[in-house]
Short mmCIF file of C-alpha atoms and ligand atoms in Angstrom, two decimals:
data_model
loop_
_atom_site.label_atom_id
_atom_site.label_comp_id
_atom_site.label_asym_id
_atom_site.label_seq_id
_atom_site.Cartn_x
_atom_site.Cartn_y
_atom_site.Cartn_z
CA MET A 21 1.23 -13.31 20.81
CA SER A 22 -1.80 -11.77 22.48
CA PHE A 23 -5.03 -11.44 20.56
CA GLN A 24 -5.91 -8.39 22.68
CA ASN A 25 -2.95 -6.29 21.61
CA PRO A 26 -3.14 -4.35 18.37
CA VAL A 27 -0.59 -5.32 15.72
CA PHE A 28 2.00 -2.81 14.55
CA ILE A 29 3.05 -4.60 11.40
CA PRO A 30 2.48 -2.62 8.21
CA GLY A 31 -0.09 -5.13 7.02
CA PRO A 32 -2.10 -7.11 7.61
CA THR A 33 -3.61 -4.42 9.80
CA ASN A 34 -6.01 -4.47 12.73
CA ILE A 35 -9.56 -5.41 11.78
CA PRO A 36 -12.39 -3.40 13.35
CA GLU A 37 -15.03 -5.58 14.98
CA ALA A 38 -17.78 -4.45 12.58
CA ILE A 39 -15.67 -5.47 9.59
CA ARG A 40 -14.91 -8.87 11.11
CA LYS A 41 -18.63 -9.42 11.46
CA ALA A 42 -19.29 -8.36 7.88
CA VAL A 43 -16.66 -10.80 6.59
CA ASP A 44 -18.08 -13.66 8.64
CA MET A 45 -21.32 -14.38 6.83
CA PRO A 46 -23.37 -17.38 5.77
CA THR A 47 -22.86 -18.78 2.31
CA ILE A 48 -24.87 -17.06 -0.37
CA ASP A 49 -25.36 -17.97 -4.00
CA HIS A 50 -22.88 -15.73 -5.76
CA ARG A 51 -25.03 -15.95 -8.88
CA SER A 52 -27.96 -14.36 -7.08
CA PRO A 53 -28.75 -10.61 -7.13
CA LEU A 54 -27.60 -10.39 -3.51
CA PHE A 55 -23.99 -10.70 -4.71
CA GLY A 56 -24.31 -7.70 -7.01
CA GLN A 57 -25.54 -5.69 -4.01
CA MET A 58 -22.11 -6.19 -2.42
CA LEU A 59 -19.94 -6.13 -5.52
CA HIS A 60 -21.14 -2.96 -7.22
CA PRO A 61 -21.22 -0.65 -4.17
CA ALA A 62 -17.74 -1.89 -3.23
CA ARG A 63 -16.48 -1.01 -6.73
CA GLU A 64 -18.13 2.40 -6.56
CA ASN A 65 -16.60 3.09 -3.14
CA VAL A 66 -13.12 1.97 -4.16
CA ARG A 67 -13.31 4.27 -7.18
CA LYS A 68 -13.99 7.14 -4.78
CA VAL A 69 -11.11 6.14 -2.52
CA LEU A 70 -8.83 6.16 -5.59
CA LYS A 71 -10.21 9.62 -6.50
CA SER A 72 -11.18 8.54 -9.97
CA ASP A 73 -14.33 9.24 -11.93
CA THR A 74 -13.78 6.71 -14.65
CA ALA A 75 -11.46 3.91 -13.50
CA GLU A 76 -12.73 0.36 -13.88
CA ILE A 77 -12.32 -1.44 -10.56
CA PHE A 78 -11.56 -5.17 -10.39
CA PHE A 79 -11.31 -7.53 -7.42
CA PHE A 80 -9.44 -10.81 -7.70
CA PRO A 81 -9.23 -13.49 -5.00
CA SER A 82 -5.51 -12.85 -4.41
CA THR A 83 -3.30 -10.28 -2.69
CA GLY A 84 -1.42 -7.15 -3.74
CA THR A 85 1.13 -9.34 -5.53
CA GLY A 86 -1.67 -10.69 -7.72
CA GLY A 87 -2.59 -7.07 -8.40
CA TRP A 88 0.91 -6.48 -9.78
CA GLU A 89 0.49 -9.50 -12.04
CA THR A 90 -2.95 -8.30 -13.14
CA ALA A 91 -1.41 -4.98 -14.17
CA LEU A 92 1.45 -6.52 -16.15
CA THR A 93 -0.27 -9.41 -17.88
CA ASN A 94 -3.28 -7.40 -19.03
CA THR A 95 -1.25 -4.71 -20.75
CA LEU A 96 2.16 -5.96 -21.88
CA SER A 97 3.83 -8.44 -24.21
CA PRO A 98 7.04 -10.42 -23.72
CA GLY A 99 10.09 -8.23 -24.31
CA ASP A 100 8.23 -4.98 -23.66
CA LYS A 101 10.29 -2.37 -21.88
CA VAL A 102 9.32 -0.94 -18.49
CA LEU A 103 11.04 1.63 -16.31
CA ALA A 104 11.22 1.26 -12.53
CA ALA A 105 13.25 2.46 -9.57
CA ARG A 106 14.50 -0.01 -7.00
CA ASN A 107 14.44 1.70 -3.60
CA GLY A 108 13.17 -1.05 -1.32
CA MET A 109 11.89 -4.60 -1.06
CA PHE A 110 8.52 -4.02 -2.71
CA SER A 111 9.78 -2.15 -5.77
CA HIS A 112 12.44 -4.88 -5.96
CA ARG A 113 9.79 -7.62 -6.00
CA TRP A 114 7.68 -5.95 -8.67
CA ILE A 115 10.81 -5.63 -10.84
CA ASP A 116 11.57 -9.30 -10.21
CA MET A 117 8.03 -10.21 -11.33
CA CYS A 118 8.51 -8.21 -14.54
CA GLN A 119 11.73 -10.04 -15.27
CA ARG A 120 10.17 -13.43 -14.64
CA HIS A 121 7.48 -12.49 -17.15
CA GLY A 122 10.13 -11.82 -19.77
CA LEU A 123 9.80 -8.04 -19.67
CA ASN A 124 12.80 -5.83 -20.24
CA VAL A 125 13.17 -3.67 -17.14
CA GLU A 126 15.28 -0.56 -17.07
CA VAL A 127 16.06 -0.45 -13.36
CA VAL A 128 17.05 2.83 -11.77
CA PRO A 129 18.86 1.98 -8.56
CA ALA A 130 18.20 4.22 -5.58
CA ALA A 131 19.37 4.08 -1.99
CA TRP A 132 16.97 2.31 0.36
CA GLY A 133 15.55 5.29 2.21
CA GLU A 134 15.32 7.48 -0.88
CA GLY A 135 12.24 8.07 -3.03
CA ILE A 136 11.71 7.56 -6.74
CA PRO A 137 14.17 9.82 -8.62
CA ALA A 138 11.66 11.54 -10.92
CA ASP A 139 14.35 13.70 -12.54
CA ARG A 140 16.25 10.57 -13.57
CA PHE A 141 13.02 9.16 -15.01
CA GLU A 142 12.59 12.34 -17.04
CA GLU A 143 16.09 12.01 -18.50
CA ILE A 144 15.57 8.37 -19.43
CA LEU A 145 12.14 8.99 -20.94
CA SER A 146 13.40 12.01 -22.88
CA ALA A 147 16.21 9.90 -24.32
CA ASP A 148 13.75 7.18 -25.36
CA LYS A 149 12.91 8.79 -28.70
CA GLY A 150 11.44 5.59 -30.14
CA HIS A 151 9.02 5.29 -27.21
CA GLU A 152 10.11 1.77 -26.41
CA ILE A 153 9.25 2.17 -22.75
CA LYS A 154 5.64 1.07 -22.44
CA VAL A 155 5.14 1.49 -18.72
CA VAL A 156 6.59 3.37 -15.78
CA LEU A 157 6.22 1.48 -12.51
CA ALA A 158 6.09 3.43 -9.27
CA THR A 159 5.79 2.22 -5.70
CA HIS A 160 3.92 5.01 -3.94
CA ASN A 161 4.83 3.93 -0.43
CA GLU A 162 7.87 1.70 0.07
CA THR A 163 6.70 -0.35 3.02
CA ALA A 164 10.20 -1.68 3.64
CA THR A 165 11.74 1.72 4.28
CA GLY A 166 8.80 3.94 5.24
CA VAL A 167 9.31 6.15 2.20
CA ARG A 168 6.53 7.88 0.29
CA SER A 169 7.42 8.86 -3.25
CA ASP A 170 5.92 11.80 -5.09
CA ILE A 171 3.68 10.29 -7.77
CA ALA A 172 2.67 13.73 -9.09
CA ALA A 173 6.38 14.34 -9.77
CA VAL A 174 6.62 11.05 -11.67
CA ARG A 175 3.64 12.12 -13.80
CA ARG A 176 5.29 15.51 -14.42
CA ALA A 177 8.46 13.70 -15.53
CA ILE A 178 6.53 11.59 -18.05
CA ASP A 179 4.71 14.66 -19.35
CA ALA A 180 7.86 16.80 -19.50
CA ALA A 181 9.45 14.10 -21.66
CA LYS A 182 6.29 14.10 -23.82
CA HIS A 183 6.33 10.33 -23.45
CA PRO A 184 3.25 8.14 -24.00
CA ALA A 185 4.25 5.49 -21.41
CA MET A 186 1.54 4.38 -19.01
CA LEU A 187 1.97 4.88 -15.27
CA PHE A 188 1.27 1.92 -12.98
CA VAL A 189 1.34 2.63 -9.26
CA ASP A 190 1.66 0.19 -6.37
CA GLY A 191 -0.46 1.79 -3.66
CA VAL A 192 -0.75 -1.33 -1.53
CA SER A 193 0.38 0.39 1.67
CA SER A 194 -0.92 3.87 0.86
CA ILE A 195 -4.38 3.59 -0.66
CA GLY A 196 -7.09 4.13 1.94
CA SER A 197 -4.62 5.68 4.39
CA MET A 198 -2.72 8.34 2.47
CA ASP A 199 -3.90 10.66 -0.27
CA PHE A 200 -4.01 8.96 -3.67
CA ARG A 201 -5.24 10.79 -6.77
CA MET A 202 -5.63 8.39 -9.65
CA ASP A 203 -7.13 10.86 -12.13
CA GLU A 204 -5.15 13.94 -11.15
CA TRP A 205 -1.85 12.05 -11.29
CA GLY A 206 -2.75 10.31 -14.54
CA VAL A 207 -2.34 6.85 -13.04
CA ASP A 208 -3.23 4.14 -15.56
CA ILE A 209 -3.30 1.25 -13.12
CA ALA A 210 -3.54 1.48 -9.33
CA VAL A 211 -2.83 -1.67 -7.34
CA THR A 212 -3.71 -2.50 -3.78
CA GLY A 213 -4.88 -5.34 -1.55
CA SER A 214 -7.49 -5.86 1.13
CA GLN A 215 -5.30 -6.21 4.21
CA LYS A 216 -3.72 -2.79 4.63
CA GLY A 217 -5.63 0.50 4.39
CA PHE A 218 -8.89 -1.38 3.88
CA MET A 219 -8.58 -3.09 7.29
CA LEU A 220 -9.62 -6.53 6.01
CA PRO A 221 -8.00 -9.93 6.11
CA ALA A 222 -5.71 -10.71 3.18
CA GLY A 223 -7.39 -12.25 0.17
CA LEU A 224 -8.29 -9.60 -2.39
CA ALA A 225 -6.23 -7.93 -5.08
CA ILE A 226 -7.86 -4.57 -5.77
CA VAL A 227 -6.97 -2.85 -9.03
CA GLY A 228 -8.16 0.22 -10.90
CA PHE A 229 -7.67 0.44 -14.68
CA SER A 230 -7.83 3.57 -16.80
CA GLU A 231 -9.37 3.45 -20.26
CA LYS A 232 -5.86 3.59 -21.75
CA ALA A 233 -4.70 0.59 -19.70
CA LYS A 234 -7.76 -1.40 -20.74
CA LYS A 235 -7.09 -0.56 -24.37
CA ALA A 236 -3.49 -1.77 -24.09
CA GLY A 237 -4.94 -5.18 -23.25
CA GLU A 238 -6.33 -5.56 -26.75
CA THR A 239 -2.86 -6.15 -28.16
CA ALA A 240 -1.00 -7.47 -25.10
CA THR A 241 0.20 -11.04 -25.44
CA LEU A 242 1.53 -12.03 -22.02
CA PRO A 243 -0.41 -15.14 -20.96
CA ARG A 244 -3.31 -14.42 -18.62
CA THR A 245 -6.21 -16.53 -17.51
CA PHE A 246 -7.08 -16.17 -13.83
CA PHE A 247 -6.21 -12.47 -13.85
CA ASP A 248 -7.82 -11.61 -17.18
CA ILE A 249 -9.80 -8.41 -16.66
CA ARG A 250 -11.86 -9.08 -19.81
CA ASP A 251 -13.47 -12.11 -18.15
CA MET A 252 -14.04 -10.08 -15.00
CA GLU A 253 -15.60 -7.20 -16.87
CA LYS A 254 -17.96 -9.43 -18.78
CA SER A 255 -19.06 -11.19 -15.60
CA TYR A 256 -19.53 -7.95 -13.66
CA ALA A 257 -21.94 -6.76 -16.32
CA ALA A 258 -24.03 -9.85 -15.56
CA ASN A 259 -23.80 -9.30 -11.78
CA GLY A 260 -21.39 -12.18 -11.39
CA TYR A 261 -17.87 -13.48 -11.47
CA PRO A 262 -15.85 -15.69 -13.83
CA TYR A 263 -15.27 -18.10 -10.92
CA THR A 264 -16.11 -18.26 -7.24
CA PRO A 265 -15.66 -14.87 -5.57
CA ALA A 266 -14.45 -14.26 -2.02
CA VAL A 267 -17.93 -13.17 -0.99
CA GLY A 268 -17.21 -12.46 2.68
CA LEU A 269 -14.24 -10.26 1.84
CA LEU A 270 -16.25 -8.32 -0.72
CA ASN A 271 -19.00 -7.80 1.84
CA GLY A 272 -16.32 -6.60 4.26
CA LEU A 273 -14.85 -4.31 1.62
CA LYS A 274 -18.22 -2.69 1.03
CA LEU A 275 -18.41 -1.93 4.75
CA SER A 276 -14.79 -0.84 5.16
CA THR A 277 -15.05 1.58 2.25
CA ASP A 278 -18.36 2.86 3.63
CA MET A 279 -16.53 3.51 6.90
CA LEU A 280 -13.62 5.32 5.21
CA LEU A 281 -15.98 7.51 3.20
CA ALA A 282 -18.15 8.22 6.25
CA GLU A 283 -15.09 9.30 8.23
CA GLY A 284 -14.16 11.42 5.22
CA LEU A 285 -11.01 10.76 3.21
CA ASP A 286 -9.41 14.00 4.33
CA ASN A 287 -10.06 13.05 7.96
CA VAL A 288 -8.64 9.57 7.35
CA PHE A 289 -5.47 11.06 5.86
CA ALA A 290 -5.21 13.64 8.66
CA ARG A 291 -5.59 10.90 11.27
CA HIS A 292 -2.82 8.85 9.68
CA HIS A 293 -0.61 11.90 9.45
CA ARG A 294 -1.18 12.80 13.09
CA ILE A 295 -0.57 9.26 14.35
CA ALA A 296 2.56 8.96 12.20
CA GLU A 297 3.89 12.30 13.39
CA GLY A 298 3.46 11.18 17.00
CA VAL A 299 5.47 8.04 16.24
CA ARG A 300 8.16 10.19 14.62
CA GLN A 301 8.27 12.42 17.70
CA ALA A 302 8.78 9.27 19.76
CA VAL A 303 11.62 8.12 17.53
CA HIS A 304 13.23 11.52 18.01
CA GLY A 305 12.68 11.21 21.76
CA TRP A 306 14.54 7.90 21.73
CA GLY A 307 17.48 9.54 20.00
CA LEU A 308 17.01 7.28 16.97
CA SER A 309 16.43 8.14 13.33
CA LEU A 310 14.25 7.00 10.49
CA CYS A 311 15.37 5.08 7.44
CA ALA A 312 13.58 7.65 5.24
CA ALA A 313 16.28 10.09 4.16
CA SER A 314 14.35 13.36 4.57
CA PRO A 315 11.06 14.63 6.03
CA ASP A 316 9.39 15.06 2.62
CA LEU A 317 9.71 11.28 2.22
CA TYR A 318 8.20 10.31 5.58
CA SER A 319 5.43 7.77 5.23
CA ASP A 320 2.24 8.24 7.20
CA THR A 321 1.56 4.50 7.26
CA VAL A 322 4.84 2.91 8.38
CA SER A 323 8.00 4.08 10.11
CA ALA A 324 11.24 2.17 9.61
CA ILE A 325 13.51 3.01 12.52
CA ARG A 326 17.26 2.64 12.37
CA THR A 327 18.99 1.07 15.35
CA PRO A 328 22.61 1.73 16.33
CA GLN A 329 25.44 0.07 14.37
CA GLY A 330 26.23 -3.42 15.60
CA PHE A 331 22.78 -3.94 17.11
CA ASN A 332 20.45 -6.45 15.44
CA ALA A 333 17.12 -4.68 15.01
CA THR A 334 15.36 -7.99 14.47
CA ASP A 335 15.96 -8.76 18.18
CA ILE A 336 13.46 -6.01 18.99
CA VAL A 337 10.75 -7.70 16.96
CA ALA A 338 11.50 -11.13 18.43
CA ARG A 339 11.51 -9.91 22.03
CA ALA A 340 8.37 -7.82 21.56
CA ALA A 341 6.52 -10.92 20.39
CA LYS A 342 7.92 -13.18 23.09
CA GLU A 343 7.74 -10.94 26.15
CA TYR A 344 4.89 -8.61 25.40
CA GLY A 345 2.78 -10.36 22.78
CA ILE A 346 3.01 -7.48 20.36
CA ALA A 347 4.00 -7.46 16.69
CA PHE A 348 6.35 -5.02 14.97
CA GLY A 349 7.82 -5.38 11.49
CA THR A 350 11.34 -6.61 10.82
CA GLY A 351 13.74 -5.04 8.35
CA LEU A 352 13.61 -6.58 4.88
CA GLY A 353 16.30 -7.12 2.27
CA GLU A 354 19.09 -4.55 2.36
CA VAL A 355 17.89 -3.11 5.66
CA ALA A 356 17.35 -6.46 7.42
CA GLY A 357 18.75 -6.21 10.95
CA LYS A 358 19.29 -2.48 10.53
CA VAL A 359 15.73 -1.27 11.05
CA PHE A 360 12.55 -2.34 12.75
CA ARG A 361 9.21 -1.07 11.58
CA ILE A 362 6.17 0.30 13.30
CA GLY A 363 3.11 0.01 11.09
CA HIS A 364 0.49 2.63 11.90
CA LEU A 365 -2.12 2.29 9.19
CA GLY A 366 -5.68 1.18 8.91
CA SER A 367 -7.72 0.92 12.07
CA MET A 368 -5.45 2.92 14.37
CA THR A 369 -5.89 5.63 16.98
CA ASP A 370 -3.56 7.88 18.97
CA VAL A 371 -4.15 5.69 22.01
CA MET A 372 -3.32 2.48 20.16
CA ALA A 373 -0.16 4.12 18.81
CA LEU A 374 0.86 5.10 22.35
CA SER A 375 0.64 1.46 23.41
CA GLY A 376 2.95 0.44 20.59
CA ILE A 377 5.41 3.20 21.36
CA ALA A 378 5.41 2.22 25.05
CA ALA A 379 5.97 -1.45 24.23
CA ALA A 380 8.81 -0.70 21.78
CA GLU A 381 10.41 1.40 24.48
CA MET A 382 10.30 -1.43 27.03
CA VAL A 383 11.81 -3.85 24.54
CA MET A 384 14.65 -1.51 23.65
CA ALA A 385 15.40 -0.86 27.32
CA ASP A 386 15.36 -4.64 27.97
CA LEU A 387 17.87 -5.13 25.18
CA GLY A 388 20.24 -2.52 26.59
CA LEU A 389 19.74 0.23 24.05
CA PRO A 390 20.26 3.69 25.55
CA VAL A 391 16.55 4.49 25.44
CA ARG A 392 15.04 6.08 28.54
CA LEU A 393 11.63 4.69 29.53
CA GLY A 394 9.00 7.31 28.83
CA SER A 395 11.10 9.37 26.45
CA GLY A 396 9.25 8.38 23.30
CA VAL A 397 5.87 8.05 25.00
CA ALA A 398 6.14 11.58 26.44
CA ALA A 399 7.15 13.05 23.10
CA ALA A 400 4.17 11.40 21.40
CA GLN A 401 1.82 12.37 24.24
CA GLU A 402 2.83 16.01 23.91
CA TYR A 403 2.18 15.86 20.20
CA TYR A 404 -1.15 14.08 20.48
CA ARG A 405 -2.31 16.50 23.22
CA HIS A 406 -1.46 19.57 21.18
CA GLY A 407 -1.68 18.24 17.65
CA ALA A 408 -4.68 18.42 15.36
CA PRO A 409 -7.99 17.57 17.06
CA ALA A 410 -8.43 13.84 17.41
CA LYS A 411 -10.76 12.22 14.90
CA GLN A 412 -10.71 8.63 16.02
CA ALA A 413 -11.14 5.57 13.84
CA ALA A 414 -14.53 3.97 14.00
CA ALA A 415 -14.48 1.11 16.46
C1 PLP B 722 2.22 -5.51 1.23
C2 PLP B 722 2.74 -4.90 -0.02
C3 PLP B 722 2.77 -5.59 -1.24
C4 PLP B 722 2.44 -7.04 -1.34
O1 PLP B 722 1.15 -7.29 -1.11
P1 PLP B 722 0.66 -8.76 -0.72
O2 PLP B 722 -0.76 -8.45 -0.42
O3 PLP B 722 1.45 -9.21 0.44
O4 PLP B 722 0.82 -9.61 -1.92
C5 PLP B 722 3.16 -4.93 -2.37
N1 PLP B 722 3.57 -3.66 -2.32
C6 PLP B 722 3.59 -2.96 -1.18
C7 PLP B 722 4.07 -1.55 -1.20
C8 PLP B 722 3.18 -3.56 0.00
O5 PLP B 722 3.22 -2.87 1.14
#
């Protein structure tokens, strides 16, 4: 692996130099006012990135998975019913976590490559006259399949059923890269981590709680200690933490969110859309197709690309690493060996994307796939030349 090449895994993402420097800092006393000067602006910025006016933002030394656990254990009790669709590895894992916590999950199976079936949710919620379902779980962007689900449609389904269930959204691979509207979509808990759209190393679970979600915690009985938001909230009010915070990461998060807001969220989303569309043009140029079943589902942060029957897509990832020192994502779970993934989120530019497309093309040619050198690169070049004006990521 070369440290000069960008990575094209869908997290952890490339870290801009300025953010690396902000993370690498001398030890400070986290009980001094200096800590609050990192913590509170970072919370304020994250709230803006989530497009919420009122959400309470919490940071735990953890990852997105810890964010899932924070959401569940602070709001639910053993045996509580939750509704979730399984359409990829990440929704599958969140369901698995619910089950291991003794929750009763109504799983709606969906093909890997499809989005969340909001109409099915509406039927199930409408039939739940006793309001036993406490929470609807939704994975905004299925990183395994490159599928973005319509969270506004999930909210409409809950409202159409006149159901009081809360809506928890996994935005680990969307938040900070694709539009996310916590308040408008009525999201009660938003979950993400530091190492994807926020361009940081792994190490922080980042969660936003609505007032309703916080209130649910007053009666919830699932065990929680490390991830108890009540301890966090109390400590934040005193400028501190219930235990030792990941100070460098929080300092980095303050900077990375400053950078996102300075670029402008709409520009950030447009940049991701443009880069992603160039990758999709390349895939078309190769004569291959995406795992995502239809264009309305295409993710702007990761593309899962199907390879021909009988070909092991994982070979692409292995050869890319070995021969060219470049990282792509493998297929996970049901699509293992059937797809490889190009992550294009976080600190990414058109030019970086072209290097990934060119490298993938070499690897596929090496492995005997009928991909003509230059076919994907040219398709992406044409798009990037004529597409929306380039607004490049801050170096
Ligand atoms: C990466 C990811 C996770 C898991 O996050 P970790 O930080 O690895 O714990 C969860 N959900 C989605 C959609 C992801 O992309």
